[in-house]
Amino acid sequence: DKKTGEDKIDKDGNYVMHRDVTITVQNGGTLTVSGSTIKNANIILESGATMYLTNNGHITLNSEDNFCAKQGSILNIGNNSSIDIE
């Protein structure tokens, strides 16, 4: 899925992605994960993209997943939020 603009994954959701899914936040786009968990996703932040993890927002990766924050992107991890590898 390609994302531009602003998307928010909000409160108490657990999203387990299929292995083939890639979340790409494009230049100028914002993804906010607030109070939710995304598992097993490949995530790419293009240059100029922003991602916020807030309010216990979590990204859980396994050894086969990719997380790439390209130079010029912004990754803001708030209190009690994290990116973890299982």
mmCIF file of the C-alpha atoms, coordinates in Angstrom:
data_MODEL
# 
_entry.id   MODEL 
# 
loop_
_atom_site.group_PDB 
_atom_site.id 
_atom_site.type_symbol 
_atom_site.label_atom_id 
_atom_site.label_alt_id 
_atom_site.label_comp_id 
_atom_site.label_asym_id 
_atom_site.label_entity_id 
_atom_site.label_seq_id 
_atom_site.pdbx_PDB_ins_code 
_atom_site.Cartn_x 
_atom_site.Cartn_y 
_atom_site.Cartn_z 
_atom_site.occupancy 
_atom_site.B_iso_or_equiv 
_atom_site.pdbx_formal_charge 
_atom_site.auth_seq_id 
_atom_site.auth_comp_id 
_atom_site.auth_asym_id 
_atom_site.auth_atom_id 
_atom_site.pdbx_PDB_model_num 
ATOM 1  C CA . ASP A 1 1  ? 0.000  0.000   0.000  1.00 0.00 ? 1  ASP A CA 1 
ATOM 2  C CA . LYS A 1 2  ? 1.312  3.453   -0.901 1.00 0.00 ? 2  LYS A CA 1 
ATOM 3  C CA . LYS A 1 3  ? 0.286  6.223   1.451  1.00 0.00 ? 3  LYS A CA 1 
ATOM 4  C CA . THR A 1 4  ? 0.349  9.944   0.934  1.00 0.00 ? 4  THR A CA 1 
ATOM 5  C CA . GLY A 1 5  ? -1.347 12.570  3.051  1.00 0.00 ? 5  GLY A CA 1 
ATOM 6  C CA . GLU A 1 6  ? -2.042 11.589  6.649  1.00 0.00 ? 6  GLU A CA 1 
ATOM 7  C CA . ASP A 1 7  ? -3.107 8.216   8.026  1.00 0.00 ? 7  ASP A CA 1 
ATOM 8  C CA . LYS A 1 8  ? -3.712 7.237   11.613 1.00 0.00 ? 8  LYS A CA 1 
ATOM 9  C CA . ILE A 1 9  ? -3.931 3.772   13.145 1.00 0.00 ? 9  ILE A CA 1 
ATOM 10 C CA . ASP A 1 10 ? -5.688 4.494   16.379 1.00 0.00 ? 10 ASP A CA 1 
ATOM 11 C CA . LYS A 1 11 ? -6.337 2.963   19.768 1.00 0.00 ? 11 LYS A CA 1 
ATOM 12 C CA . ASP A 1 12 ? -6.411 -0.644  20.817 1.00 0.00 ? 12 ASP A CA 1 
ATOM 13 C CA . GLY A 1 13 ? -5.929 -2.198  17.398 1.00 0.00 ? 13 GLY A CA 1 
ATOM 14 C CA . ASN A 1 14 ? -3.636 -5.099  16.679 1.00 0.00 ? 14 ASN A CA 1 
ATOM 15 C CA . TYR A 1 15 ? -2.827 -5.327  13.007 1.00 0.00 ? 15 TYR A CA 1 
ATOM 16 C CA . VAL A 1 16 ? -1.055 -8.503  11.903 1.00 0.00 ? 16 VAL A CA 1 
ATOM 17 C CA . MET A 1 17 ? 0.033  -8.001  8.320  1.00 0.00 ? 17 MET A CA 1 
ATOM 18 C CA . HIS A 1 18 ? 0.492  -10.630 5.648  1.00 0.00 ? 18 HIS A CA 1 
ATOM 19 C CA . ARG A 1 19 ? 4.174  -11.222 4.846  1.00 0.00 ? 19 ARG A CA 1 
ATOM 20 C CA . ASP A 1 20 ? 3.823  -9.632  1.395  1.00 0.00 ? 20 ASP A CA 1 
ATOM 21 C CA . VAL A 1 21 ? 2.487  -6.306  2.721  1.00 0.00 ? 21 VAL A CA 1 
ATOM 22 C CA . THR A 1 22 ? 4.650  -3.192  2.593  1.00 0.00 ? 22 THR A CA 1 
ATOM 23 C CA . ILE A 1 23 ? 3.539  0.075   4.156  1.00 0.00 ? 23 ILE A CA 1 
ATOM 24 C CA . THR A 1 24 ? 5.258  2.926   2.315  1.00 0.00 ? 24 THR A CA 1 
ATOM 25 C CA . VAL A 1 25 ? 4.939  6.476   3.630  1.00 0.00 ? 25 VAL A CA 1 
ATOM 26 C CA . GLN A 1 26 ? 5.837  8.806   0.789  1.00 0.00 ? 26 GLN A CA 1 
ATOM 27 C CA . ASN A 1 27 ? 7.429  12.255  0.765  1.00 0.00 ? 27 ASN A CA 1 
ATOM 28 C CA . GLY A 1 28 ? 5.032  14.633  2.555  1.00 0.00 ? 28 GLY A CA 1 
ATOM 29 C CA . GLY A 1 29 ? 3.029  11.755  4.070  1.00 0.00 ? 29 GLY A CA 1 
ATOM 30 C CA . THR A 1 30 ? 2.477  11.054  7.763  1.00 0.00 ? 30 THR A CA 1 
ATOM 31 C CA . LEU A 1 31 ? 1.642  7.789   9.519  1.00 0.00 ? 31 LEU A CA 1 
ATOM 32 C CA . THR A 1 32 ? 0.655  7.879   13.199 1.00 0.00 ? 32 THR A CA 1 
ATOM 33 C CA . VAL A 1 33 ? 0.390  4.655   15.209 1.00 0.00 ? 33 VAL A CA 1 
ATOM 34 C CA . SER A 1 34 ? -1.341 5.570   18.471 1.00 0.00 ? 34 SER A CA 1 
ATOM 35 C CA . GLY A 1 35 ? -2.231 2.949   21.080 1.00 0.00 ? 35 GLY A CA 1 
ATOM 36 C CA . SER A 1 36 ? -2.022 0.161   18.506 1.00 0.00 ? 36 SER A CA 1 
ATOM 37 C CA . THR A 1 37 ? 0.402  -2.505  17.338 1.00 0.00 ? 37 THR A CA 1 
ATOM 38 C CA . ILE A 1 38 ? 1.459  -3.371  13.796 1.00 0.00 ? 38 ILE A CA 1 
ATOM 39 C CA . LYS A 1 39 ? 3.088  -6.797  13.422 1.00 0.00 ? 39 LYS A CA 1 
ATOM 40 C CA . ASN A 1 40 ? 4.910  -8.480  10.560 1.00 0.00 ? 40 ASN A CA 1 
ATOM 41 C CA . ALA A 1 41 ? 4.893  -5.480  8.228  1.00 0.00 ? 41 ALA A CA 1 
ATOM 42 C CA . ASN A 1 42 ? 7.602  -4.193  5.965  1.00 0.00 ? 42 ASN A CA 1 
ATOM 43 C CA . ILE A 1 43 ? 7.683  -0.425  6.525  1.00 0.00 ? 43 ILE A CA 1 
ATOM 44 C CA . ILE A 1 44 ? 9.447  2.140   4.356  1.00 0.00 ? 44 ILE A CA 1 
ATOM 45 C CA . LEU A 1 45 ? 9.664  5.830   5.227  1.00 0.00 ? 45 LEU A CA 1 
ATOM 46 C CA . GLU A 1 46 ? 10.686 7.715   2.115  1.00 0.00 ? 46 GLU A CA 1 
ATOM 47 C CA . SER A 1 47 ? 12.718 10.928  2.400  1.00 0.00 ? 47 SER A CA 1 
ATOM 48 C CA . GLY A 1 48 ? 10.325 13.648  3.588  1.00 0.00 ? 48 GLY A CA 1 
ATOM 49 C CA . ALA A 1 49 ? 7.928  11.185  5.266  1.00 0.00 ? 49 ALA A CA 1 
ATOM 50 C CA . THR A 1 50 ? 7.015  11.268  8.977  1.00 0.00 ? 50 THR A CA 1 
ATOM 51 C CA . MET A 1 51 ? 5.996  8.476   11.336 1.00 0.00 ? 51 MET A CA 1 
ATOM 52 C CA . TYR A 1 52 ? 4.800  8.943   14.916 1.00 0.00 ? 52 TYR A CA 1 
ATOM 53 C CA . LEU A 1 53 ? 4.526  6.147   17.478 1.00 0.00 ? 53 LEU A CA 1 
ATOM 54 C CA . THR A 1 54 ? 2.505  7.503   20.415 1.00 0.00 ? 54 THR A CA 1 
ATOM 55 C CA . ASN A 1 55 ? 0.399  6.381   23.394 1.00 0.00 ? 55 ASN A CA 1 
ATOM 56 C CA . ASN A 1 56 ? 1.791  2.828   23.565 1.00 0.00 ? 56 ASN A CA 1 
ATOM 57 C CA . GLY A 1 57 ? 2.048  2.523   19.807 1.00 0.00 ? 57 GLY A CA 1 
ATOM 58 C CA . HIS A 1 58 ? 4.260  -0.384  18.769 1.00 0.00 ? 58 HIS A CA 1 
ATOM 59 C CA . ILE A 1 59 ? 5.791  -1.895  15.671 1.00 0.00 ? 59 ILE A CA 1 
ATOM 60 C CA . THR A 1 60 ? 6.786  -5.555  16.113 1.00 0.00 ? 60 THR A CA 1 
ATOM 61 C CA . LEU A 1 61 ? 9.089  -7.023  13.494 1.00 0.00 ? 61 LEU A CA 1 
ATOM 62 C CA . ASN A 1 62 ? 10.448 -10.512 13.036 1.00 0.00 ? 62 ASN A CA 1 
ATOM 63 C CA . SER A 1 63 ? 13.719 -11.499 11.384 1.00 0.00 ? 63 SER A CA 1 
ATOM 64 C CA . GLU A 1 64 ? 12.127 -11.523 7.916  1.00 0.00 ? 64 GLU A CA 1 
ATOM 65 C CA . ASP A 1 65 ? 10.602 -8.016  8.146  1.00 0.00 ? 65 ASP A CA 1 
ATOM 66 C CA . ASN A 1 66 ? 12.217 -4.815  6.917  1.00 0.00 ? 66 ASN A CA 1 
ATOM 67 C CA . PHE A 1 67 ? 12.023 -1.369  8.462  1.00 0.00 ? 67 PHE A CA 1 
ATOM 68 C CA . CYS A 1 68 ? 13.699 1.370   6.453  1.00 0.00 ? 68 CYS A CA 1 
ATOM 69 C CA . ALA A 1 69 ? 13.711 5.049   7.464  1.00 0.00 ? 69 ALA A CA 1 
ATOM 70 C CA . LYS A 1 70 ? 15.491 6.749   4.584  1.00 0.00 ? 70 LYS A CA 1 
ATOM 71 C CA . GLN A 1 71 ? 17.681 9.810   5.060  1.00 0.00 ? 71 GLN A CA 1 
ATOM 72 C CA . GLY A 1 72 ? 15.452 12.870  5.359  1.00 0.00 ? 72 GLY A CA 1 
ATOM 73 C CA . SER A 1 73 ? 12.539 11.008  6.960  1.00 0.00 ? 73 SER A CA 1 
ATOM 74 C CA . ILE A 1 74 ? 11.371 11.664  10.523 1.00 0.00 ? 74 ILE A CA 1 
ATOM 75 C CA . LEU A 1 75 ? 10.668 8.911   13.048 1.00 0.00 ? 75 LEU A CA 1 
ATOM 76 C CA . ASN A 1 76 ? 9.269  10.112  16.388 1.00 0.00 ? 76 ASN A CA 1 
ATOM 77 C CA . ILE A 1 77 ? 8.930  7.451   19.096 1.00 0.00 ? 77 ILE A CA 1 
ATOM 78 C CA . GLY A 1 78 ? 7.019  8.751   22.120 1.00 0.00 ? 78 GLY A CA 1 
ATOM 79 C CA . ASN A 1 79 ? 6.963  7.548   25.714 1.00 0.00 ? 79 ASN A CA 1 
ATOM 80 C CA . ASN A 1 80 ? 5.900  3.921   26.179 1.00 0.00 ? 80 ASN A CA 1 
ATOM 81 C CA . SER A 1 81 ? 6.093  3.300   22.425 1.00 0.00 ? 81 SER A CA 1 
ATOM 82 C CA . SER A 1 82 ? 8.645  1.136   20.635 1.00 0.00 ? 82 SER A CA 1 
ATOM 83 C CA . ILE A 1 83 ? 9.913  -0.778  17.634 1.00 0.00 ? 83 ILE A CA 1 
ATOM 84 C CA . ASP A 1 84 ? 10.703 -4.339  18.694 1.00 0.00 ? 84 ASP A CA 1 
ATOM 85 C CA . ILE A 1 85 ? 12.166 -7.432  17.069 1.00 0.00 ? 85 ILE A CA 1 
ATOM 86 C CA . GLU A 1 86 ? 10.750 -10.808 18.098 1.00 0.00 ? 86 GLU A CA 1 
# 
